[in-house]
Coordinates of C-alpha atoms in Angstrom, one line a residue:
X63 CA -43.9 144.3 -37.9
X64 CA -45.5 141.6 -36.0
X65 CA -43.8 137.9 -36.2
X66 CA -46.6 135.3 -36.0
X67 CA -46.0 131.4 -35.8
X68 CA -48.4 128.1 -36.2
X69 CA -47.4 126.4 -33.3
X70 CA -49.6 123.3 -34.4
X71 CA -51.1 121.3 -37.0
X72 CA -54.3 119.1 -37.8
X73 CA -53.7 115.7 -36.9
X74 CA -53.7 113.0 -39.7
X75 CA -55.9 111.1 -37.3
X76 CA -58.1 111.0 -34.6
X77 CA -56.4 108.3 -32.7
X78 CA -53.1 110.8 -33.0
X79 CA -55.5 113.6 -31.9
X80 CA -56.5 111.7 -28.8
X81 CA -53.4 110.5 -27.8
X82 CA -51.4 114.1 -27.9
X83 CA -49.0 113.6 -30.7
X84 CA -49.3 116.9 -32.0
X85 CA -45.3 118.3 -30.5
X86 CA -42.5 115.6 -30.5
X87 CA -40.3 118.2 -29.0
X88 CA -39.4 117.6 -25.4
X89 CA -39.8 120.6 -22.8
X90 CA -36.9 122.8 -22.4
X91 CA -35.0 122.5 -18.7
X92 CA -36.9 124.2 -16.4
X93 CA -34.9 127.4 -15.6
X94 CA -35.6 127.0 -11.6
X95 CA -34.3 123.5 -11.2
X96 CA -34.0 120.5 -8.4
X97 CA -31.9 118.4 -9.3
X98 CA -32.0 114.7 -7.4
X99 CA -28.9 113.4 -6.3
X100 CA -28.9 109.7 -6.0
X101 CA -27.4 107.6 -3.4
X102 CA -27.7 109.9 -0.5
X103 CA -28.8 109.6 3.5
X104 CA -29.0 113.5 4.4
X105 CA -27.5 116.6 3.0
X106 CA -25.9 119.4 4.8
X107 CA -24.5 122.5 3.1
X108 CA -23.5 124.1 -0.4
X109 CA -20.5 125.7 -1.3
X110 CA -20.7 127.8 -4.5
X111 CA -17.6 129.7 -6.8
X112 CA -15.7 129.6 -10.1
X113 CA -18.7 127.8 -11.9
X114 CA -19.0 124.6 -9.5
X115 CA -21.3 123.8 -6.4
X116 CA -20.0 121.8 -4.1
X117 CA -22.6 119.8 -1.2
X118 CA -21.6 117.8 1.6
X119 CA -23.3 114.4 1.7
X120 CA -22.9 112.0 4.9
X121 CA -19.8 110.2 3.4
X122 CA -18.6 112.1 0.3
X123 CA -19.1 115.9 -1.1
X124 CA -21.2 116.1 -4.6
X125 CA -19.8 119.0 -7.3
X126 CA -22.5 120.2 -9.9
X127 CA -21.8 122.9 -12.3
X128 CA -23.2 126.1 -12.7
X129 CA -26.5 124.8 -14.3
X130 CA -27.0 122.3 -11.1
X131 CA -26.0 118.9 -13.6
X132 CA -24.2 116.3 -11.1
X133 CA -20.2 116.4 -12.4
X134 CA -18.2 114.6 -10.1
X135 CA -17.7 113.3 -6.6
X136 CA -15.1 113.8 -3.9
X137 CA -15.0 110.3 -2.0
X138 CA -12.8 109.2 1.2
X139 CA -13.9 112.1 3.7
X140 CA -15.5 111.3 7.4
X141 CA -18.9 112.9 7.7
X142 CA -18.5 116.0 5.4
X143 CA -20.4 118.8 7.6
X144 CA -19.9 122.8 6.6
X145 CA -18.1 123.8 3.4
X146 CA -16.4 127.5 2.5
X147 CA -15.0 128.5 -0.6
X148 CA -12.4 131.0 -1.7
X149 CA -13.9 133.8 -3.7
X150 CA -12.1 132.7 -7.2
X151 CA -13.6 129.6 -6.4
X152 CA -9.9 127.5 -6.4
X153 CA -10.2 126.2 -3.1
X154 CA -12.8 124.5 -0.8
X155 CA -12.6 124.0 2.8
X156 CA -14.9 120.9 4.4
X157 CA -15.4 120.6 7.7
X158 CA -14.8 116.7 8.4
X159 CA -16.5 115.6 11.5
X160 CA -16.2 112.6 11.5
X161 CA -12.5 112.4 11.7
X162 CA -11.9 115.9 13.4
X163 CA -10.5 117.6 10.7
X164 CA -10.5 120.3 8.0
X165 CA -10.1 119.3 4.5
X166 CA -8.7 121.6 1.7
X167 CA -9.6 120.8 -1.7
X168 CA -8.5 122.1 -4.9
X169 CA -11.6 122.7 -6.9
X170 CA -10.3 122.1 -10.1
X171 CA -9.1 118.5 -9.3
X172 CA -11.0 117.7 -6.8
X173 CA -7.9 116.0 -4.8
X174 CA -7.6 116.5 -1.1
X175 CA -3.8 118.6 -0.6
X176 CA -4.2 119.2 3.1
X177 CA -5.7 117.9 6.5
X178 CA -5.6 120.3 9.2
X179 CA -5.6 117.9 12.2
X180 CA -8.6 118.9 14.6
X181 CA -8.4 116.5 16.8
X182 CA -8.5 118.5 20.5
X183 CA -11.7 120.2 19.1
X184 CA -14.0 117.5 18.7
X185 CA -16.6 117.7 15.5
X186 CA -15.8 120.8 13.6
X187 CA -19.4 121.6 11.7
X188 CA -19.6 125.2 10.7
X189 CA -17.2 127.1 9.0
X190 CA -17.0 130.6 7.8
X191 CA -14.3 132.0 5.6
X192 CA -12.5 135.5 5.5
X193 CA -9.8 136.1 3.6
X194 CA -6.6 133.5 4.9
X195 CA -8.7 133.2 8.2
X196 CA -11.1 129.8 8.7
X197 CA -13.4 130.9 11.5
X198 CA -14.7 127.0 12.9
X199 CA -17.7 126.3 15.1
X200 CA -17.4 122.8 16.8
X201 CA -18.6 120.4 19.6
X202 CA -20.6 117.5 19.9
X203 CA -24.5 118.6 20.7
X204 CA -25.3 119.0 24.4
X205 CA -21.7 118.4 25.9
X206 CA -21.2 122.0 26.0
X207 CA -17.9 121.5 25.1
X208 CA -18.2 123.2 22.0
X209 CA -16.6 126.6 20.7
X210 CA -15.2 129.1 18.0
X211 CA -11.7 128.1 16.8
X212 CA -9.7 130.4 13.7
X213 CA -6.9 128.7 11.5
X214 CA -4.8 131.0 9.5
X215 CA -4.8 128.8 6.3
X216 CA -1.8 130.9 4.7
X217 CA 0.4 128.9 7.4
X218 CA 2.0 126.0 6.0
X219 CA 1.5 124.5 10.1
X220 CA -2.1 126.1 10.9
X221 CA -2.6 126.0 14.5
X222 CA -6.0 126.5 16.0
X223 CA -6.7 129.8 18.2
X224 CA -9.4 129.6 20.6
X225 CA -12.1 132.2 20.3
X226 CA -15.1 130.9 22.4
X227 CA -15.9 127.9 24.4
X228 CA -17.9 126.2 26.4
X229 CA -20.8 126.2 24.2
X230 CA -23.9 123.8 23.9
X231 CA -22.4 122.4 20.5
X232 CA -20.9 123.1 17.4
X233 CA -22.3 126.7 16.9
X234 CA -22.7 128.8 14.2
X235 CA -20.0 131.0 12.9
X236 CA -19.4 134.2 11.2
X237 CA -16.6 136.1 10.9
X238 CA -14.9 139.0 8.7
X239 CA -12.4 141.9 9.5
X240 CA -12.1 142.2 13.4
X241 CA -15.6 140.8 14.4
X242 CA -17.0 137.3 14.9
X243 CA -20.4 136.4 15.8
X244 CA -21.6 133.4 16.7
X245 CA -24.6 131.5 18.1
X246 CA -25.9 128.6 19.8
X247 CA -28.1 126.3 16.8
X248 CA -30.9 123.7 18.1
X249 CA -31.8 125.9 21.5
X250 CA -34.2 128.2 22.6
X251 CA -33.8 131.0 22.9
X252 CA -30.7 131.5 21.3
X253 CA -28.4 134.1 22.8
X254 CA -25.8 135.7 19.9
X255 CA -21.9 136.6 21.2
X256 CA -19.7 139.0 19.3
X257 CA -16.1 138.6 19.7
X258 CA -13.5 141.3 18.7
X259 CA -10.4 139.1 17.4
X260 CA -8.2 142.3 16.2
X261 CA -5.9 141.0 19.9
X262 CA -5.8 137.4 20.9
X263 CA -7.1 136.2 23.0
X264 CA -10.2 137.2 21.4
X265 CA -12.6 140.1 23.8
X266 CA -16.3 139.3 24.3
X267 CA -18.1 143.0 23.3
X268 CA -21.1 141.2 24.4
X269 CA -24.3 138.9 24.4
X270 CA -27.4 139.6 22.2
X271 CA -30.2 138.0 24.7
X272 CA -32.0 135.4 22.9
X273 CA -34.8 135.9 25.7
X274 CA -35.3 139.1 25.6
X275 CA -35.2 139.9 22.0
X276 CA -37.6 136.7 21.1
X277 CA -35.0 135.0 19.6
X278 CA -35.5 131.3 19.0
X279 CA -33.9 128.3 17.0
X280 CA -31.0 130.1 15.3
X281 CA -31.0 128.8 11.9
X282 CA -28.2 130.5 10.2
X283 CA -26.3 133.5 10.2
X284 CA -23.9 135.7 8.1
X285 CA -21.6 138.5 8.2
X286 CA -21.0 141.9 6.0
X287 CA -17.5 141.8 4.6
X288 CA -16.6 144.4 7.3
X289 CA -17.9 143.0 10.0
X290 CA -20.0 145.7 11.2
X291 CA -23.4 143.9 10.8
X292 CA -24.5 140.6 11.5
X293 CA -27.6 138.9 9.8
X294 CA -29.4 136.3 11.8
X295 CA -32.1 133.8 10.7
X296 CA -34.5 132.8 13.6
X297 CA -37.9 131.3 12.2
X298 CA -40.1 133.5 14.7
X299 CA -38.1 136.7 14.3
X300 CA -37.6 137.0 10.6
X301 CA -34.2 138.0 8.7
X302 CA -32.4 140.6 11.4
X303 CA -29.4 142.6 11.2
X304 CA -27.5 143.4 14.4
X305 CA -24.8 146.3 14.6
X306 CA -21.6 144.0 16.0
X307 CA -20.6 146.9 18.1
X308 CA -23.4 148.5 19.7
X309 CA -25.4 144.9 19.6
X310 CA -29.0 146.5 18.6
X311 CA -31.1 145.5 16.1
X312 CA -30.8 147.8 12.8
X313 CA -33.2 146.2 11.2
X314 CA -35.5 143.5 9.6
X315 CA -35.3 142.3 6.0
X316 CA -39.4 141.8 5.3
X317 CA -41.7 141.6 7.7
X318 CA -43.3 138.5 9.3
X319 CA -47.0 138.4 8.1
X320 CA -45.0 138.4 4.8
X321 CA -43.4 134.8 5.2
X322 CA -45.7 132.4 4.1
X323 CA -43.7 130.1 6.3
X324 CA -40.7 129.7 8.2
X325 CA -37.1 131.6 6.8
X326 CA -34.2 128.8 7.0
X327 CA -31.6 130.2 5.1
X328 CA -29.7 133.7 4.3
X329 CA -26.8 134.4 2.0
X330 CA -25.4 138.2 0.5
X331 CA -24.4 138.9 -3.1
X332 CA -21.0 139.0 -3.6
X333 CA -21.2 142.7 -4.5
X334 CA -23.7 143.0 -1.3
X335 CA -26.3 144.7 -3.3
X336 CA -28.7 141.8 -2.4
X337 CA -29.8 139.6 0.7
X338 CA -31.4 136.2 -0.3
X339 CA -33.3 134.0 1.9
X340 CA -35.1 130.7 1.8
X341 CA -38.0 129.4 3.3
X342 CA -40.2 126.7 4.5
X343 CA -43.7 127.5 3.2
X344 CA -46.4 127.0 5.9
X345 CA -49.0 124.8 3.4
X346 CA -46.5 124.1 0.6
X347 CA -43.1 123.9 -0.4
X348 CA -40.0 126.0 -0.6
X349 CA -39.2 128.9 -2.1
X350 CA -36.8 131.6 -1.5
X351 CA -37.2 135.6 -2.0
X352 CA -34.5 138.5 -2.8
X353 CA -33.9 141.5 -0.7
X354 CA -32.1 144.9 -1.7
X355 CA -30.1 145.5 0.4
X356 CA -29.8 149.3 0.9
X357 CA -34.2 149.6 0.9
X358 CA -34.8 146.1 2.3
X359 CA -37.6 145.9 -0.4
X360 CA -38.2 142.8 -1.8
X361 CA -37.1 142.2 -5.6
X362 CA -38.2 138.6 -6.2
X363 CA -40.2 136.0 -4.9
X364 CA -39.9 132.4 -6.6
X365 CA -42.5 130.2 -7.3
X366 CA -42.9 126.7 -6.0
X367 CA -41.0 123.8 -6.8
X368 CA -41.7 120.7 -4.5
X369 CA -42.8 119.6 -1.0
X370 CA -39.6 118.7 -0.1
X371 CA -38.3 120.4 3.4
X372 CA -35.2 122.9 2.7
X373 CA -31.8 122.1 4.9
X374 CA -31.1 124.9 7.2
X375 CA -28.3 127.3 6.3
X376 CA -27.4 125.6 3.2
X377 CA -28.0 129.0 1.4
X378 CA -25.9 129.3 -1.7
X379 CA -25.1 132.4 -4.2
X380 CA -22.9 132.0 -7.7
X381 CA -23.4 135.0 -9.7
X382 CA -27.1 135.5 -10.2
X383 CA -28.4 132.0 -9.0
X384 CA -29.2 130.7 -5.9
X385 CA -28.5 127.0 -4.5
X386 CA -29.9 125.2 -1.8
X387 CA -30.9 121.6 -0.7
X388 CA -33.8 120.1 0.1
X389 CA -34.9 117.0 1.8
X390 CA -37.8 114.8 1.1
X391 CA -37.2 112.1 3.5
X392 CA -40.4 110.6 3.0
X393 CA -39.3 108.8 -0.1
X394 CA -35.9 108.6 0.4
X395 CA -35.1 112.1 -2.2
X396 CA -32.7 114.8 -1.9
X397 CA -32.2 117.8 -4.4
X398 CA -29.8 120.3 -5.1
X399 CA -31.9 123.3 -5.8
X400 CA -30.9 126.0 -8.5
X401 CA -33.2 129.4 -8.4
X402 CA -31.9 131.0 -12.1
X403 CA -31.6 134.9 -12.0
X404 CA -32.7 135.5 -8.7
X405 CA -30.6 138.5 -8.3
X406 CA -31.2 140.1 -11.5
X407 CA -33.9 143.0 -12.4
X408 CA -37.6 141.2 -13.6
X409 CA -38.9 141.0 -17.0
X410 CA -42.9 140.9 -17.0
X411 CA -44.5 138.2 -19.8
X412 CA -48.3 138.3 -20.2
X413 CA -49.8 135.2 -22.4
X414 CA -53.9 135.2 -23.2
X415 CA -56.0 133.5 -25.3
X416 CA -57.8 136.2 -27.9
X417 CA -60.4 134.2 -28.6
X418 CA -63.0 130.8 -28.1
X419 CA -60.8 127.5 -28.8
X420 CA -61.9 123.9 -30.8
X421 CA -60.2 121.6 -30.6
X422 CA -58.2 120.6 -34.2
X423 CA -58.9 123.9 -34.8
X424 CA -56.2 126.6 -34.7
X425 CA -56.7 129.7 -32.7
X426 CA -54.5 132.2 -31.2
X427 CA -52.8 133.6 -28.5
X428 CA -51.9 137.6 -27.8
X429 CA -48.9 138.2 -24.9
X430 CA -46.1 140.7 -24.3
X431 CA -42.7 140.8 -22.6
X432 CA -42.0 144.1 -20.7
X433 CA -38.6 145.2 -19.6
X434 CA -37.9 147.0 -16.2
X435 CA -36.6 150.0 -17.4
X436 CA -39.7 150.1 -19.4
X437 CA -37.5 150.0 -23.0
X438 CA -38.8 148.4 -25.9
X439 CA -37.4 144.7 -25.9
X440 CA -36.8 144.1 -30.0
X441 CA -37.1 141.1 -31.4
X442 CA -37.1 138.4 -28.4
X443 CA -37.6 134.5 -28.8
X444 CA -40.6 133.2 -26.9
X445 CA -41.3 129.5 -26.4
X446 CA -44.5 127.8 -26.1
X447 CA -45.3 124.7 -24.1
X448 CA -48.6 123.4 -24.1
X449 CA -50.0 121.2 -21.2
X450 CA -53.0 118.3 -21.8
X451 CA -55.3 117.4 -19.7
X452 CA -53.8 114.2 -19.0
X453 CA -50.4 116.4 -17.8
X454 CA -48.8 115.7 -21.0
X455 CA -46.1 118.7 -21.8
X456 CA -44.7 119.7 -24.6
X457 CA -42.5 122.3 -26.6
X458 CA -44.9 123.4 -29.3
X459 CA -42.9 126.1 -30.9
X460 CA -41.2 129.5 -30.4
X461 CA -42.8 132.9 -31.7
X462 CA -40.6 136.0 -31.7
X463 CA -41.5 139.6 -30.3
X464 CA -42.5 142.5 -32.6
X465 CA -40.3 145.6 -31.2
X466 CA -42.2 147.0 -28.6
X467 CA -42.6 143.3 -27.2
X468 CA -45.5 142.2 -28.1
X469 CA -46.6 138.6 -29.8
X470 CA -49.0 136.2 -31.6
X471 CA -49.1 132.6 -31.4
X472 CA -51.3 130.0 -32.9
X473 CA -51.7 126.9 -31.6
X474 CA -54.2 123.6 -32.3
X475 CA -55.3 122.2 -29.6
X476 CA -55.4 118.2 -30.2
X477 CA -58.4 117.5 -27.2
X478 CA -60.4 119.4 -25.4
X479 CA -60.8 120.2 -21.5
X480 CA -58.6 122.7 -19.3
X481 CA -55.7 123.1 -21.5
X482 CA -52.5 125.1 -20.5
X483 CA -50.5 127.5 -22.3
X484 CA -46.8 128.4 -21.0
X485 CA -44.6 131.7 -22.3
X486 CA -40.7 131.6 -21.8
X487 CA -38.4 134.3 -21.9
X488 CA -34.7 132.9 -21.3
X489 CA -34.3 136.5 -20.6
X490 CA -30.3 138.1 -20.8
X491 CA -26.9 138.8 -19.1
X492 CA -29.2 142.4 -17.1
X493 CA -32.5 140.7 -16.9
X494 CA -34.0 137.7 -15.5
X495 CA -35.9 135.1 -17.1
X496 CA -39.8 135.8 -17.1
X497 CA -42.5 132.4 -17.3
X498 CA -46.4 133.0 -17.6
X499 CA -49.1 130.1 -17.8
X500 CA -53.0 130.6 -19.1
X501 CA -55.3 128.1 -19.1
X502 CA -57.8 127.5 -21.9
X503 CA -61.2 125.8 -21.7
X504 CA -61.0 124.5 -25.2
X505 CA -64.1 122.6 -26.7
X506 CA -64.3 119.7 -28.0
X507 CA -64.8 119.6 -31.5
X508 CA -68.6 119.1 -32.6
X509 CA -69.9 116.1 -35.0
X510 CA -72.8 115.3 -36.1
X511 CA -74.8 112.0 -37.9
X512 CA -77.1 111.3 -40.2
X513 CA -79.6 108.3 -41.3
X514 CA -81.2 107.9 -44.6
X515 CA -82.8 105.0 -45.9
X516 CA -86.4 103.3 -46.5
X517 CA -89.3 104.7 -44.0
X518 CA -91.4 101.8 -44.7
X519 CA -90.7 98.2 -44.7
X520 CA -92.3 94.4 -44.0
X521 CA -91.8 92.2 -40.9
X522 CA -89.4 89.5 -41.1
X523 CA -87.8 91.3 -44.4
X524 CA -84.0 92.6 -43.9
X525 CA -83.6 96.3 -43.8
X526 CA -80.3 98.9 -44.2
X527 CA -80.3 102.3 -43.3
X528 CA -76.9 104.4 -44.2
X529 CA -75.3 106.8 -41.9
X530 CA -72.3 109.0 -41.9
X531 CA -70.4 110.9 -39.0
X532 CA -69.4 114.4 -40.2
X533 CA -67.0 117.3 -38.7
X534 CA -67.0 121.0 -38.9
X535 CA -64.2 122.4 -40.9
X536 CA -61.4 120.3 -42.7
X537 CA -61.2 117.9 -40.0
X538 CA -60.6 114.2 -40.8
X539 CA -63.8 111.8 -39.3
X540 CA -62.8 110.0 -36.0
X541 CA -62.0 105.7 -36.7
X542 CA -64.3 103.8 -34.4
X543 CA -68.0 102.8 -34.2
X544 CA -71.2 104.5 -33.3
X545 CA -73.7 102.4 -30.8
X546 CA -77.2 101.0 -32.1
X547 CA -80.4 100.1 -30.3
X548 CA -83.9 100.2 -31.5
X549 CA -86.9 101.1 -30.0
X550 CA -90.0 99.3 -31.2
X551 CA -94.0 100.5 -30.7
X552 CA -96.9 98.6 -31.6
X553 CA -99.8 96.9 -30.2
X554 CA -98.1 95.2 -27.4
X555 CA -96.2 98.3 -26.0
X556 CA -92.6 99.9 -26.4
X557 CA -89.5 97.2 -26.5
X558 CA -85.8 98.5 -26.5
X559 CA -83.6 96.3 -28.1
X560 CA -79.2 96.9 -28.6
X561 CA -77.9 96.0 -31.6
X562 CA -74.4 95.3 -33.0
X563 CA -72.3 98.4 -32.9
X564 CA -71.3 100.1 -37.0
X565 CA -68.0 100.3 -37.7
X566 CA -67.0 103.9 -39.4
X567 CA -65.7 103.8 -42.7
X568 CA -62.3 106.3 -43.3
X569 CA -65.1 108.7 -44.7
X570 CA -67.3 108.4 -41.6
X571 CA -69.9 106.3 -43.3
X572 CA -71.7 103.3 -41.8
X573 CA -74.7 100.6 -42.4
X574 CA -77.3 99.8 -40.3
X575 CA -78.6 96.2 -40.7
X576 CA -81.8 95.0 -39.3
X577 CA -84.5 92.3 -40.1
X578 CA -87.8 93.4 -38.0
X579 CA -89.6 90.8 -36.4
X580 CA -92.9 91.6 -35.7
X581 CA -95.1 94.9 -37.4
X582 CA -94.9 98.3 -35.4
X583 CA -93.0 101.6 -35.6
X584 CA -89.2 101.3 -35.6
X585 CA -87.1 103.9 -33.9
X586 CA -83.4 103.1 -34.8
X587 CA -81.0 105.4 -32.3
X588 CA -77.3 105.8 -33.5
X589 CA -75.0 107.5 -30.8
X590 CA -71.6 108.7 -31.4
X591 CA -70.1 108.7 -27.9
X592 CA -67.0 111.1 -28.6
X593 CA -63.3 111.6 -27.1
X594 CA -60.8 113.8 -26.0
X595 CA -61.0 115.7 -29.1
X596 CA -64.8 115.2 -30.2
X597 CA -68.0 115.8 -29.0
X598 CA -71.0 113.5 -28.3
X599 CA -73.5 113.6 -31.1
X600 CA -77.0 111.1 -32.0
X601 CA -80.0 110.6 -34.6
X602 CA -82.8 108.6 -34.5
X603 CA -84.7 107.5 -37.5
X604 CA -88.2 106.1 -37.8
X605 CA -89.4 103.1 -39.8
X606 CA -92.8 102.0 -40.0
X607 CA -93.0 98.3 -40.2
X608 CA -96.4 96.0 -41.9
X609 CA -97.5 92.7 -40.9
X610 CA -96.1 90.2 -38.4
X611 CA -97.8 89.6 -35.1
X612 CA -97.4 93.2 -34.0

């Protein structure tokens, strides 16, 4: 059985019809989401577990919930900088450079419960977590100065062992099992080091050579959970993964003709099934695309949100979802973004229109939702958002799926012009949400008039012609006027004259009322000049006038 909904109605009234009214309903959420965050100079990274997001700010650290809604605020930290979270998401770890410290936080609370003091290893900024081991990447930019530090955190005292030094700045960190790797952010090229910290001190295994491997402006880097691979973002060179112990290059996630821009960001599954990056479109704005991580074939590619420029490294993964920030300087906006689903397998929705649309009249629309696996989908709930011309949006209803996926809606148009249709699949727990849009050309609806009355008359003796406005169909006659002029030939020659616009009746009637001056044939013109939802229309009606000077 196939489940068919009106999604619409004929308006009361053409004034409703022309200003939109047809769905009070507000849009649902958008299921990809930026969500502003007020009161802000710059943002820095995302920390994501137990059903909370965490971003460092320049004075404070903002926590959003799994959905990307702003929940709370942790205040009274110096210059917030890199953030790491436990896997059961109960604790967060800031790195505070402003005060040269690490902060602990308990997520549930949000209170501070310990400050490991920092303060012979001047601005911590990265931080990479491992089990009880905080791997820290610190210095102030171009006093080479900076290094690696570690901080066993399941020390009540933690005391800072050095792993590398003497480093341009703060550099990035990554560390898990016996391996760290670490690289130099903000130069080029960027050579990578690999430390073996099974002894301590820690044992250089080697240097990746940023100049001979075309390695340029590290952006971010990450670690497999054993260590044995290390995954490097360089905007030139693409998503690479480096063996830590033979230091070659196993592979590249994508290739670079397929970046429509630069890659800024990387992050792993917690299950390491998937890589995720994001990117910095070349023409537009952000997006960010899903990797597998066994075939390195691409599963997903997001569309785009904004034109705001993503933060580098501020990658983010919480179950399915992805979250990152972006900047938009420019006017003084930053976003937490939310990419729902990323990591789950893709439904398919197709929306069309299967047939020629009026508007105020109802037509419909054929689509179908396709699972991956190819099964047949049941009964699914589809909603419908319709988009004006005038970039007005609205929920117009929900339709639901036949079994094998497929679906009718019917929708009337209020206006005419470019009109666009949206499908929505909230999709479930396995699959990810699918979105389709079609656009509609969608007529205007057609009127027509008419004007009956004497075809003779005298000069100087008042004269009424009726008129009416009609509509195809059961469609209610516009309010408004219809513009008069007369066109007058005789003797003389050919005068054109406007006369006092006629008011429409509820029924679309109207009076025309003239006194001739002069003799002559009369051409009265009346001109309906449409809307948004009707169409142009005109009659012209002759009179022949006797007597007068003409």
């Amino acid at each position: 059985m196939r489940f068919r909904t009106v999604i619409g109605s004929v308006l009361a009234s053409t004034m409703a019809a022309a200003a939109g009214l047809v769905a009070t309903t507000a849009p649902a959420a958008a299921r990809d989401t930026a969500t502003l965050i007020p009161g802000v100079t710059q943002l820095v990274d995302t920390a994501a577990g137990g059903g909370r997001v965490f971003v460092s700010t320049t004075d404070r650290i903002v926590v959003a919930d799994a959905s990307g809604t702003l929940t709370g605020t942790i205040t009274g930290l110096a210059s917030p900088t890199g953030l790491a979270i436990t896997p059961d998401g109960s604790r967060v770890y800031a790195a505070l450079s402003g005060s040269n410290e690490i902060a602990e936080i308990d997520a549930a609370t949000l209170a501070v419960t310990r400050r490991i003091d920092l303060s012979a290893y001047p601005s911590p900024t990265n931080l990479s977590l491992d089990g009880d081991r905080l791997w820290v990447g610190y210095g102030v930019k171009g006093s080479f100065v900076g290094g690696v530090l570690s901080l066993d955190l399941s020390a009540a005292a933690s005391a800072p062992v050095q792993v590398a030094d003497r480093m341009y700045g703060a550099p990035l960190v990554a560390g898990a099992g016996t391996t760290v790797a670490t690289g130099e952010s903000g130069l080029s090229p960027s050579n990578l080091r690999v430390y073996d910290v099974s002894t301590t001190p820690a044992t250089l295994r080697g240097i990746i050579d940023g100049s001979a491997n075309g390695l340029w402006d590290l952006n971010d880097l990450t670690i497999t959970p054993d260590g044995a691979q290390a995954i490097t973002v360089f905007p030139g060179s693409g998503l690479d993964v480096w063996d830590t112990t033979t230091l070659t290059k196993v592979r590249t996630y994508g290739s670079r003709s397929e970046y429509p821009g630069a890659p800024r960001s990387v992050v792993r599954s917690a299950d390491g099934a998937y890589l995720a990056a994001a990117f910095d479109g070349d023409t537009y704005g952000p997006y960010a695309a899903v990797y597998d991580s066994a075939s390195a074939t691409r599963t997903y590619q997001t569309t785009i949100t904004n034109n705001a420029t993503l933060v580098a490294g501020s990658l983010s993964v919480m179950g399915h979802d992805l979250f990152a920030l972006q900047e938009d300087r420019q006017r003084n906006r930053y976003y937490l973004w939310r990419v729902e689903g990323a990591t789950l397998q893709a439904s398919t929705l197709t929306l069309s229109p299967a047939g020629t649309a009026t508007a105020l009249d109802p037509f419909p629309l054929t689509g179908r939702l396709t699972l991956p696996d190819g099964t047949a989908p049941g009964e699914q709930p589809i909603e419908i958002s319709r988009t004006l011309p005038d970039g007005t949006t609205a929920v117009v209803g929900t339709v639901s799926t036949a079994a094998d996926g497929t679906f009718t809606a019917t929708d009337t148009p209020p206006v005419g012009g470019s009109v666009s249709y949206t499908a929505i699949w909230d999709g479930s727990p396995t699959v990810r949400w699918s979105k389709t849009t079609t656009k509609v050309d969608v007529a205007t609806h057609a009127t027509s008039l008419t004007l009956t009355g004497p075809t003779t008359g005298n000069a100087s003796r008042s004269l009424t012609l009726t008129g009416r406005l009609s509509t195809a169909g059961d469609v209610p006659t516009p309010a408004g006027s219809v513009a008069v002029w007369r066109v007058v030939t005789n003797r003389n020659g050919t005068t054109v004259l406007d006369l006092a616009p006629a008011t429409l009746a509820a029924d679309g009637s109207f009076t025309i009322t003239d006194t001739p001056p002069v003799g002559g044939t009369y051409t009265y013109h009346a001109r309906y000049d449409g809307n948004a939802t009707f169409s142009l229309s005109h009659v012209a009606y002759d009179v022949v006038i006797r007597g007068g000077a003409g």
